[in-house]
Amino acid sequence: IEKTIHLTEDFIGKSLADRRPGARDEDRLDLTEDIVDPVLAELAADIQNHQITLVNRLHTQGEGKVPVRGSKLWLQCVFRNLINNGIKYGGRGCTIVVDFETQGSACRLQVYNTGQTVPEASRPMLFSPIRSLRPSKNRHQGLGLGLSLSRDIMQNFGGDLWYEAQRQGSTFVMSLPPC
């Protein structure tokens, strides 16, 4: 069932990824209230089952609302993908940290996990749908289109998505356009 769900998400996402969002698809949103909190609540059972320590620094920033623009559905989809990857690749008992910073007029939502750093040789293919064509022995892996679709979604809304290697762990950064 889990594999079918991942495959379905990948196919639906790919079929919709080429549709460039228009102004009617963009809303003024609060990053914490509309994107982060609902996804973390949805994935709370998985986080607990994998004995993951979740550190959500958005609540400790003290800046109140973090206004962004975009589609609630699509931004939740991208954030969900990053948290699911953190659960999957961070491993049992890892720590996932959700943080943000403002940079100029944009904000950066960061998802860090204490799992292994992505090997340098694999980094150029992280956001490529081509890597999904290789068979995998990991029974929990979908087609591998999640990061590619997520980057497409972010770029369609005027943001971006990228990977930053850490000494221990990995950080994926969503750059969000401001309201």
mmCIF file with all atom_site columns, C-alpha atoms in Angstrom:
data_model
loop_
_atom_site.group_PDB
_atom_site.id
_atom_site.type_symbol
_atom_site.label_atom_id
_atom_site.label_alt_id
_atom_site.label_comp_id
_atom_site.label_asym_id
_atom_site.label_entity_id
_atom_site.label_seq_id
_atom_site.pdbx_PDB_ins_code
_atom_site.Cartn_x
_atom_site.Cartn_y
_atom_site.Cartn_z
_atom_site.occupancy
_atom_site.B_iso_or_equiv
_atom_site.pdbx_formal_charge
_atom_site.auth_seq_id
_atom_site.auth_comp_id
_atom_site.auth_asym_id
_atom_site.auth_atom_id
_atom_site.pdbx_PDB_model_num
ATOM 1   C CA . ILE A 1 1   ? 0.000  0.000  0.000   1.00 0.00 ? 1   ILE A CA 1
ATOM 2   C CA . GLU A 1 2   ? 2.807  2.404  0.915   1.00 0.00 ? 2   GLU A CA 1
ATOM 3   C CA . LYS A 1 3   ? 4.572  1.786  -2.400  1.00 0.00 ? 3   LYS A CA 1
ATOM 4   C CA . THR A 1 4   ? 1.322  2.340  -4.301  1.00 0.00 ? 4   THR A CA 1
ATOM 5   C CA . ILE A 1 5   ? 0.763  5.626  -2.474  1.00 0.00 ? 5   ILE A CA 1
ATOM 6   C CA . HIS A 1 6   ? 4.287  6.815  -3.358  1.00 0.00 ? 6   HIS A CA 1
ATOM 7   C CA . LEU A 1 7   ? 3.867  5.787  -6.998  1.00 0.00 ? 7   LEU A CA 1
ATOM 8   C CA . THR A 1 8   ? 0.506  7.535  -7.201  1.00 0.00 ? 8   THR A CA 1
ATOM 9   C CA . GLU A 1 9   ? 1.934  10.726 -5.691  1.00 0.00 ? 9   GLU A CA 1
ATOM 10  C CA . ASP A 1 10  ? 4.828  10.624 -8.152  1.00 0.00 ? 10  ASP A CA 1
ATOM 11  C CA . PHE A 1 11  ? 2.554  10.167 -11.178 1.00 0.00 ? 11  PHE A CA 1
ATOM 12  C CA . ILE A 1 12  ? 0.049  12.816 -10.096 1.00 0.00 ? 12  ILE A CA 1
ATOM 13  C CA . GLY A 1 13  ? 2.842  15.221 -9.263  1.00 0.00 ? 13  GLY A CA 1
ATOM 14  C CA . LYS A 1 14  ? 4.541  14.709 -12.619 1.00 0.00 ? 14  LYS A CA 1
ATOM 15  C CA . SER A 1 15  ? 1.311  15.162 -14.544 1.00 0.00 ? 15  SER A CA 1
ATOM 16  C CA . LEU A 1 16  ? 0.663  18.466 -12.773 1.00 0.00 ? 16  LEU A CA 1
ATOM 17  C CA . ALA A 1 17  ? 4.242  19.750 -12.545 1.00 0.00 ? 17  ALA A CA 1
ATOM 18  C CA . ASP A 1 18  ? 4.265  21.105 -16.086 1.00 0.00 ? 18  ASP A CA 1
ATOM 19  C CA . ARG A 1 19  ? 1.241  23.290 -15.393 1.00 0.00 ? 19  ARG A CA 1
ATOM 20  C CA . ARG A 1 20  ? 2.708  26.674 -14.600 1.00 0.00 ? 20  ARG A CA 1
ATOM 21  C CA . PRO A 1 21  ? 0.844  28.251 -11.688 1.00 0.00 ? 21  PRO A CA 1
ATOM 22  C CA . GLY A 1 22  ? -0.889 31.486 -12.488 1.00 0.00 ? 22  GLY A CA 1
ATOM 23  C CA . ALA A 1 23  ? -1.840 34.381 -10.280 1.00 0.00 ? 23  ALA A CA 1
ATOM 24  C CA . ARG A 1 24  ? -5.110 32.648 -9.413  1.00 0.00 ? 24  ARG A CA 1
ATOM 25  C CA . ASP A 1 25  ? -3.104 29.799 -7.855  1.00 0.00 ? 25  ASP A CA 1
ATOM 26  C CA . GLU A 1 26  ? -1.214 32.093 -5.484  1.00 0.00 ? 26  GLU A CA 1
ATOM 27  C CA . ASP A 1 27  ? -2.425 33.028 -2.042  1.00 0.00 ? 27  ASP A CA 1
ATOM 28  C CA . ARG A 1 28  ? -0.957 35.033 0.784   1.00 0.00 ? 28  ARG A CA 1
ATOM 29  C CA . LEU A 1 29  ? -0.009 32.447 3.361   1.00 0.00 ? 29  LEU A CA 1
ATOM 30  C CA . ASP A 1 30  ? 1.624  32.173 6.753   1.00 0.00 ? 30  ASP A CA 1
ATOM 31  C CA . LEU A 1 31  ? 4.539  29.743 6.506   1.00 0.00 ? 31  LEU A CA 1
ATOM 32  C CA . THR A 1 32  ? 4.068  28.306 9.986   1.00 0.00 ? 32  THR A CA 1
ATOM 33  C CA . GLU A 1 33  ? 0.288  28.188 10.212  1.00 0.00 ? 33  GLU A CA 1
ATOM 34  C CA . ASP A 1 34  ? -0.535 27.192 6.623   1.00 0.00 ? 34  ASP A CA 1
ATOM 35  C CA . ILE A 1 35  ? 2.422  25.041 5.565   1.00 0.00 ? 35  ILE A CA 1
ATOM 36  C CA . VAL A 1 36  ? 4.683  23.747 8.343   1.00 0.00 ? 36  VAL A CA 1
ATOM 37  C CA . ASP A 1 37  ? 2.285  23.006 11.216  1.00 0.00 ? 37  ASP A CA 1
ATOM 38  C CA . PRO A 1 38  ? -0.317 21.064 9.164   1.00 0.00 ? 38  PRO A CA 1
ATOM 39  C CA . VAL A 1 39  ? 2.329  18.866 7.505   1.00 0.00 ? 39  VAL A CA 1
ATOM 40  C CA . LEU A 1 40  ? 4.125  18.151 10.792  1.00 0.00 ? 40  LEU A CA 1
ATOM 41  C CA . ALA A 1 41  ? 0.780  17.241 12.388  1.00 0.00 ? 41  ALA A CA 1
ATOM 42  C CA . GLU A 1 42  ? -0.001 14.936 9.458   1.00 0.00 ? 42  GLU A CA 1
ATOM 43  C CA . LEU A 1 43  ? 3.372  13.170 9.773   1.00 0.00 ? 43  LEU A CA 1
ATOM 44  C CA . ALA A 1 44  ? 3.519  13.107 13.582  1.00 0.00 ? 44  ALA A CA 1
ATOM 45  C CA . ALA A 1 45  ? 2.821  9.371  13.802  1.00 0.00 ? 45  ALA A CA 1
ATOM 46  C CA . ASP A 1 46  ? 5.627  8.525  11.344  1.00 0.00 ? 46  ASP A CA 1
ATOM 47  C CA . ILE A 1 47  ? 8.012  10.806 13.210  1.00 0.00 ? 47  ILE A CA 1
ATOM 48  C CA . GLN A 1 48  ? 7.128  9.145  16.500  1.00 0.00 ? 48  GLN A CA 1
ATOM 49  C CA . ASN A 1 49  ? 7.235  5.601  15.067  1.00 0.00 ? 49  ASN A CA 1
ATOM 50  C CA . HIS A 1 50  ? 10.768 6.210  13.763  1.00 0.00 ? 50  HIS A CA 1
ATOM 51  C CA . GLN A 1 51  ? 11.791 7.679  17.142  1.00 0.00 ? 51  GLN A CA 1
ATOM 52  C CA . ILE A 1 52  ? 12.842 10.896 15.470  1.00 0.00 ? 52  ILE A CA 1
ATOM 53  C CA . THR A 1 53  ? 13.554 14.034 17.434  1.00 0.00 ? 53  THR A CA 1
ATOM 54  C CA . LEU A 1 54  ? 11.849 16.950 15.700  1.00 0.00 ? 54  LEU A CA 1
ATOM 55  C CA . VAL A 1 55  ? 13.077 20.472 16.377  1.00 0.00 ? 55  VAL A CA 1
ATOM 56  C CA . ASN A 1 56  ? 10.755 23.097 14.902  1.00 0.00 ? 56  ASN A CA 1
ATOM 57  C CA . ARG A 1 57  ? 12.526 26.437 15.268  1.00 0.00 ? 57  ARG A CA 1
ATOM 58  C CA . LEU A 1 58  ? 9.768  28.418 13.579  1.00 0.00 ? 58  LEU A CA 1
ATOM 59  C CA . HIS A 1 59  ? 7.949  28.674 16.900  1.00 0.00 ? 59  HIS A CA 1
ATOM 60  C CA . THR A 1 60  ? 11.039 29.965 18.693  1.00 0.00 ? 60  THR A CA 1
ATOM 61  C CA . GLN A 1 61  ? 11.909 32.693 16.180  1.00 0.00 ? 61  GLN A CA 1
ATOM 62  C CA . GLY A 1 62  ? 9.640  35.190 17.887  1.00 0.00 ? 62  GLY A CA 1
ATOM 63  C CA . GLU A 1 63  ? 8.894  36.958 14.625  1.00 0.00 ? 63  GLU A CA 1
ATOM 64  C CA . GLY A 1 64  ? 5.220  36.070 14.545  1.00 0.00 ? 64  GLY A CA 1
ATOM 65  C CA . LYS A 1 65  ? 3.756  35.354 11.144  1.00 0.00 ? 65  LYS A CA 1
ATOM 66  C CA . VAL A 1 66  ? 6.038  34.580 8.212   1.00 0.00 ? 66  VAL A CA 1
ATOM 67  C CA . PRO A 1 67  ? 4.184  35.783 5.107   1.00 0.00 ? 67  PRO A CA 1
ATOM 68  C CA . VAL A 1 68  ? 4.800  33.943 1.837   1.00 0.00 ? 68  VAL A CA 1
ATOM 69  C CA . ARG A 1 69  ? 2.861  33.655 -1.378  1.00 0.00 ? 69  ARG A CA 1
ATOM 70  C CA . GLY A 1 70  ? 2.058  30.535 -3.326  1.00 0.00 ? 70  GLY A CA 1
ATOM 71  C CA . SER A 1 71  ? -0.317 27.633 -3.347  1.00 0.00 ? 71  SER A CA 1
ATOM 72  C CA . LYS A 1 72  ? -1.017 26.056 0.016   1.00 0.00 ? 72  LYS A CA 1
ATOM 73  C CA . LEU A 1 73  ? -1.453 22.657 -1.652  1.00 0.00 ? 73  LEU A CA 1
ATOM 74  C CA . TRP A 1 74  ? 1.823  22.822 -3.608  1.00 0.00 ? 74  TRP A CA 1
ATOM 75  C CA . LEU A 1 75  ? 3.942  24.306 -0.820  1.00 0.00 ? 75  LEU A CA 1
ATOM 76  C CA . GLN A 1 76  ? 2.651  21.672 1.598   1.00 0.00 ? 76  GLN A CA 1
ATOM 77  C CA . CYS A 1 77  ? 3.476  19.013 -1.001  1.00 0.00 ? 77  CYS A CA 1
ATOM 78  C CA . VAL A 1 78  ? 7.095  20.208 -1.268  1.00 0.00 ? 78  VAL A CA 1
ATOM 79  C CA . PHE A 1 79  ? 7.538  20.517 2.505   1.00 0.00 ? 79  PHE A CA 1
ATOM 80  C CA . ARG A 1 80  ? 5.935  17.083 3.015   1.00 0.00 ? 80  ARG A CA 1
ATOM 81  C CA . ASN A 1 81  ? 8.400  15.589 0.533   1.00 0.00 ? 81  ASN A CA 1
ATOM 82  C CA . LEU A 1 82  ? 11.348 17.088 2.428   1.00 0.00 ? 82  LEU A CA 1
ATOM 83  C CA . ILE A 1 83  ? 10.115 15.832 5.808   1.00 0.00 ? 83  ILE A CA 1
ATOM 84  C CA . ASN A 1 84  ? 9.345  12.375 4.384   1.00 0.00 ? 84  ASN A CA 1
ATOM 85  C CA . ASN A 1 85  ? 12.857 12.246 2.911   1.00 0.00 ? 85  ASN A CA 1
ATOM 86  C CA . GLY A 1 86  ? 14.265 13.275 6.297   1.00 0.00 ? 86  GLY A CA 1
ATOM 87  C CA . ILE A 1 87  ? 12.360 10.427 7.940   1.00 0.00 ? 87  ILE A CA 1
ATOM 88  C CA . LYS A 1 88  ? 13.361 7.938  5.263   1.00 0.00 ? 88  LYS A CA 1
ATOM 89  C CA . TYR A 1 89  ? 17.028 8.853  4.836   1.00 0.00 ? 89  TYR A CA 1
ATOM 90  C CA . GLY A 1 90  ? 17.761 10.288 8.276   1.00 0.00 ? 90  GLY A CA 1
ATOM 91  C CA . GLY A 1 91  ? 17.102 6.890  9.759   1.00 0.00 ? 91  GLY A CA 1
ATOM 92  C CA . ARG A 1 92  ? 15.570 5.660  12.960  1.00 0.00 ? 92  ARG A CA 1
ATOM 93  C CA . GLY A 1 93  ? 16.403 7.896  15.904  1.00 0.00 ? 93  GLY A CA 1
ATOM 94  C CA . CYS A 1 94  ? 17.721 10.791 13.811  1.00 0.00 ? 94  CYS A CA 1
ATOM 95  C CA . THR A 1 95  ? 17.012 14.442 14.431  1.00 0.00 ? 95  THR A CA 1
ATOM 96  C CA . ILE A 1 96  ? 15.132 16.624 11.943  1.00 0.00 ? 96  ILE A CA 1
ATOM 97  C CA . VAL A 1 97  ? 15.398 20.385 12.354  1.00 0.00 ? 97  VAL A CA 1
ATOM 98  C CA . VAL A 1 98  ? 13.000 22.788 10.630  1.00 0.00 ? 98  VAL A CA 1
ATOM 99  C CA . ASP A 1 99  ? 14.317 26.328 10.558  1.00 0.00 ? 99  ASP A CA 1
ATOM 100 C CA . PHE A 1 100 ? 14.001 29.486 8.523   1.00 0.00 ? 100 PHE A CA 1
ATOM 101 C CA . GLU A 1 101 ? 15.787 32.716 7.886   1.00 0.00 ? 101 GLU A CA 1
ATOM 102 C CA . THR A 1 102 ? 14.991 35.802 5.919   1.00 0.00 ? 102 THR A CA 1
ATOM 103 C CA . GLN A 1 103 ? 17.407 36.747 3.207   1.00 0.00 ? 103 GLN A CA 1
ATOM 104 C CA . GLY A 1 104 ? 16.644 40.038 1.576   1.00 0.00 ? 104 GLY A CA 1
ATOM 105 C CA . SER A 1 105 ? 12.970 39.989 0.641   1.00 0.00 ? 105 SER A CA 1
ATOM 106 C CA . ALA A 1 106 ? 12.739 36.188 0.493   1.00 0.00 ? 106 ALA A CA 1
ATOM 107 C CA . CYS A 1 107 ? 12.737 33.599 3.230   1.00 0.00 ? 107 CYS A CA 1
ATOM 108 C CA . ARG A 1 108 ? 14.492 30.265 3.319   1.00 0.00 ? 108 ARG A CA 1
ATOM 109 C CA . LEU A 1 109 ? 12.827 27.266 4.929   1.00 0.00 ? 109 LEU A CA 1
ATOM 110 C CA . GLN A 1 110 ? 15.472 24.700 5.865   1.00 0.00 ? 110 GLN A CA 1
ATOM 111 C CA . VAL A 1 111 ? 14.961 21.011 6.623   1.00 0.00 ? 111 VAL A CA 1
ATOM 112 C CA . TYR A 1 112 ? 18.037 19.384 8.150   1.00 0.00 ? 112 TYR A CA 1
ATOM 113 C CA . ASN A 1 113 ? 18.432 15.738 9.134   1.00 0.00 ? 113 ASN A CA 1
ATOM 114 C CA . THR A 1 114 ? 21.289 14.025 10.946  1.00 0.00 ? 114 THR A CA 1
ATOM 115 C CA . GLY A 1 115 ? 21.420 11.096 8.530   1.00 0.00 ? 115 GLY A CA 1
ATOM 116 C CA . GLN A 1 116 ? 24.334 10.490 6.225   1.00 0.00 ? 116 GLN A CA 1
ATOM 117 C CA . THR A 1 117 ? 25.434 13.270 3.916   1.00 0.00 ? 117 THR A CA 1
ATOM 118 C CA . VAL A 1 118 ? 24.564 12.650 0.272   1.00 0.00 ? 118 VAL A CA 1
ATOM 119 C CA . PRO A 1 119 ? 27.762 11.403 -1.405  1.00 0.00 ? 119 PRO A CA 1
ATOM 120 C CA . GLU A 1 120 ? 29.383 14.097 -3.533  1.00 0.00 ? 120 GLU A CA 1
ATOM 121 C CA . ALA A 1 121 ? 29.161 11.944 -6.674  1.00 0.00 ? 121 ALA A CA 1
ATOM 122 C CA . SER A 1 122 ? 25.370 11.647 -6.247  1.00 0.00 ? 122 SER A CA 1
ATOM 123 C CA . ARG A 1 123 ? 24.646 15.340 -5.667  1.00 0.00 ? 123 ARG A CA 1
ATOM 124 C CA . PRO A 1 124 ? 24.417 16.415 -9.333  1.00 0.00 ? 124 PRO A CA 1
ATOM 125 C CA . MET A 1 125 ? 21.592 13.897 -9.830  1.00 0.00 ? 125 MET A CA 1
ATOM 126 C CA . LEU A 1 126 ? 19.583 14.765 -6.688  1.00 0.00 ? 126 LEU A CA 1
ATOM 127 C CA . PHE A 1 127 ? 17.055 16.887 -8.562  1.00 0.00 ? 127 PHE A CA 1
ATOM 128 C CA . SER A 1 128 ? 17.136 14.950 -11.811 1.00 0.00 ? 128 SER A CA 1
ATOM 129 C CA . PRO A 1 129 ? 14.200 12.717 -12.757 1.00 0.00 ? 129 PRO A CA 1
ATOM 130 C CA . ILE A 1 130 ? 16.671 10.570 -14.689 1.00 0.00 ? 130 ILE A CA 1
ATOM 131 C CA . ARG A 1 131 ? 17.941 8.975  -11.497 1.00 0.00 ? 131 ARG A CA 1
ATOM 132 C CA . SER A 1 132 ? 14.491 7.469  -10.998 1.00 0.00 ? 132 SER A CA 1
ATOM 133 C CA . LEU A 1 133 ? 15.023 5.094  -13.906 1.00 0.00 ? 133 LEU A CA 1
ATOM 134 C CA . ARG A 1 134 ? 17.604 3.071  -11.995 1.00 0.00 ? 134 ARG A CA 1
ATOM 135 C CA . PRO A 1 135 ? 16.160 0.076  -10.151 1.00 0.00 ? 135 PRO A CA 1
ATOM 136 C CA . SER A 1 136 ? 16.409 0.267  -6.390  1.00 0.00 ? 136 SER A CA 1
ATOM 137 C CA . LYS A 1 137 ? 16.585 -2.440 -3.755  1.00 0.00 ? 137 LYS A CA 1
ATOM 138 C CA . ASN A 1 138 ? 15.033 -0.064 -1.217  1.00 0.00 ? 138 ASN A CA 1
ATOM 139 C CA . ARG A 1 139 ? 11.459 -1.287 -0.916  1.00 0.00 ? 139 ARG A CA 1
ATOM 140 C CA . HIS A 1 140 ? 10.311 2.051  0.532   1.00 0.00 ? 140 HIS A CA 1
ATOM 141 C CA . GLN A 1 141 ? 11.532 4.098  -2.398  1.00 0.00 ? 141 GLN A CA 1
ATOM 142 C CA . GLY A 1 142 ? 9.154  5.537  -4.967  1.00 0.00 ? 142 GLY A CA 1
ATOM 143 C CA . LEU A 1 143 ? 10.210 6.536  -8.437  1.00 0.00 ? 143 LEU A CA 1
ATOM 144 C CA . GLY A 1 144 ? 12.579 9.170  -7.088  1.00 0.00 ? 144 GLY A CA 1
ATOM 145 C CA . LEU A 1 145 ? 10.754 12.057 -8.724  1.00 0.00 ? 145 LEU A CA 1
ATOM 146 C CA . GLY A 1 146 ? 9.967  13.876 -5.481  1.00 0.00 ? 146 GLY A CA 1
ATOM 147 C CA . LEU A 1 147 ? 12.926 16.263 -5.406  1.00 0.00 ? 147 LEU A CA 1
ATOM 148 C CA . SER A 1 148 ? 12.735 16.953 -9.127  1.00 0.00 ? 148 SER A CA 1
ATOM 149 C CA . LEU A 1 149 ? 9.026  17.766 -8.911  1.00 0.00 ? 149 LEU A CA 1
ATOM 150 C CA . SER A 1 150 ? 9.525  19.770 -5.732  1.00 0.00 ? 150 SER A CA 1
ATOM 151 C CA . ARG A 1 151 ? 12.180 21.950 -7.368  1.00 0.00 ? 151 ARG A CA 1
ATOM 152 C CA . ASP A 1 152 ? 9.895  22.468 -10.398 1.00 0.00 ? 152 ASP A CA 1
ATOM 153 C CA . ILE A 1 153 ? 7.053  23.534 -8.119  1.00 0.00 ? 153 ILE A CA 1
ATOM 154 C CA . MET A 1 154 ? 9.254  25.971 -6.195  1.00 0.00 ? 154 MET A CA 1
ATOM 155 C CA . GLN A 1 155 ? 10.663 27.487 -9.372  1.00 0.00 ? 155 GLN A CA 1
ATOM 156 C CA . ASN A 1 156 ? 7.154  27.864 -10.821 1.00 0.00 ? 156 ASN A CA 1
ATOM 157 C CA . PHE A 1 157 ? 6.287  30.049 -7.819  1.00 0.00 ? 157 PHE A CA 1
ATOM 158 C CA . GLY A 1 158 ? 9.447  32.140 -8.143  1.00 0.00 ? 158 GLY A CA 1
ATOM 159 C CA . GLY A 1 159 ? 11.408 30.295 -5.461  1.00 0.00 ? 159 GLY A CA 1
ATOM 160 C CA . ASP A 1 160 ? 13.925 27.480 -5.583  1.00 0.00 ? 160 ASP A CA 1
ATOM 161 C CA . LEU A 1 161 ? 14.993 24.282 -3.845  1.00 0.00 ? 161 LEU A CA 1
ATOM 162 C CA . TRP A 1 162 ? 18.536 23.059 -3.311  1.00 0.00 ? 162 TRP A CA 1
ATOM 163 C CA . TYR A 1 163 ? 20.769 20.796 -1.228  1.00 0.00 ? 163 TYR A CA 1
ATOM 164 C CA . GLU A 1 164 ? 23.476 21.892 1.186   1.00 0.00 ? 164 GLU A CA 1
ATOM 165 C CA . ALA A 1 165 ? 25.838 19.223 2.473   1.00 0.00 ? 165 ALA A CA 1
ATOM 166 C CA . GLN A 1 166 ? 26.675 19.370 6.154   1.00 0.00 ? 166 GLN A CA 1
ATOM 167 C CA . ARG A 1 167 ? 29.570 17.807 8.004   1.00 0.00 ? 167 ARG A CA 1
ATOM 168 C CA . GLN A 1 168 ? 27.046 15.445 9.531   1.00 0.00 ? 168 GLN A CA 1
ATOM 169 C CA . GLY A 1 169 ? 23.710 15.264 7.779   1.00 0.00 ? 169 GLY A CA 1
ATOM 170 C CA . SER A 1 170 ? 21.905 17.053 5.002   1.00 0.00 ? 170 SER A CA 1
ATOM 171 C CA . THR A 1 171 ? 19.986 20.283 4.595   1.00 0.00 ? 171 THR A CA 1
ATOM 172 C CA . PHE A 1 172 ? 17.411 20.960 1.910   1.00 0.00 ? 172 PHE A CA 1
ATOM 173 C CA . VAL A 1 173 ? 16.482 24.606 1.477   1.00 0.00 ? 173 VAL A CA 1
ATOM 174 C CA . MET A 1 174 ? 13.249 26.012 0.054   1.00 0.00 ? 174 MET A CA 1
ATOM 175 C CA . SER A 1 175 ? 13.600 29.632 -1.045  1.00 0.00 ? 175 SER A CA 1
ATOM 176 C CA . LEU A 1 176 ? 10.171 31.226 -0.883  1.00 0.00 ? 176 LEU A CA 1
ATOM 177 C CA . PRO A 1 177 ? 9.144  34.477 -2.521  1.00 0.00 ? 177 PRO A CA 1
ATOM 178 C CA . PRO A 1 178 ? 7.707  37.027 -0.090  1.00 0.00 ? 178 PRO A CA 1
ATOM 179 C CA . CYS A 1 179 ? 4.170  38.396 -0.196  1.00 0.00 ? 179 CYS A CA 1
#
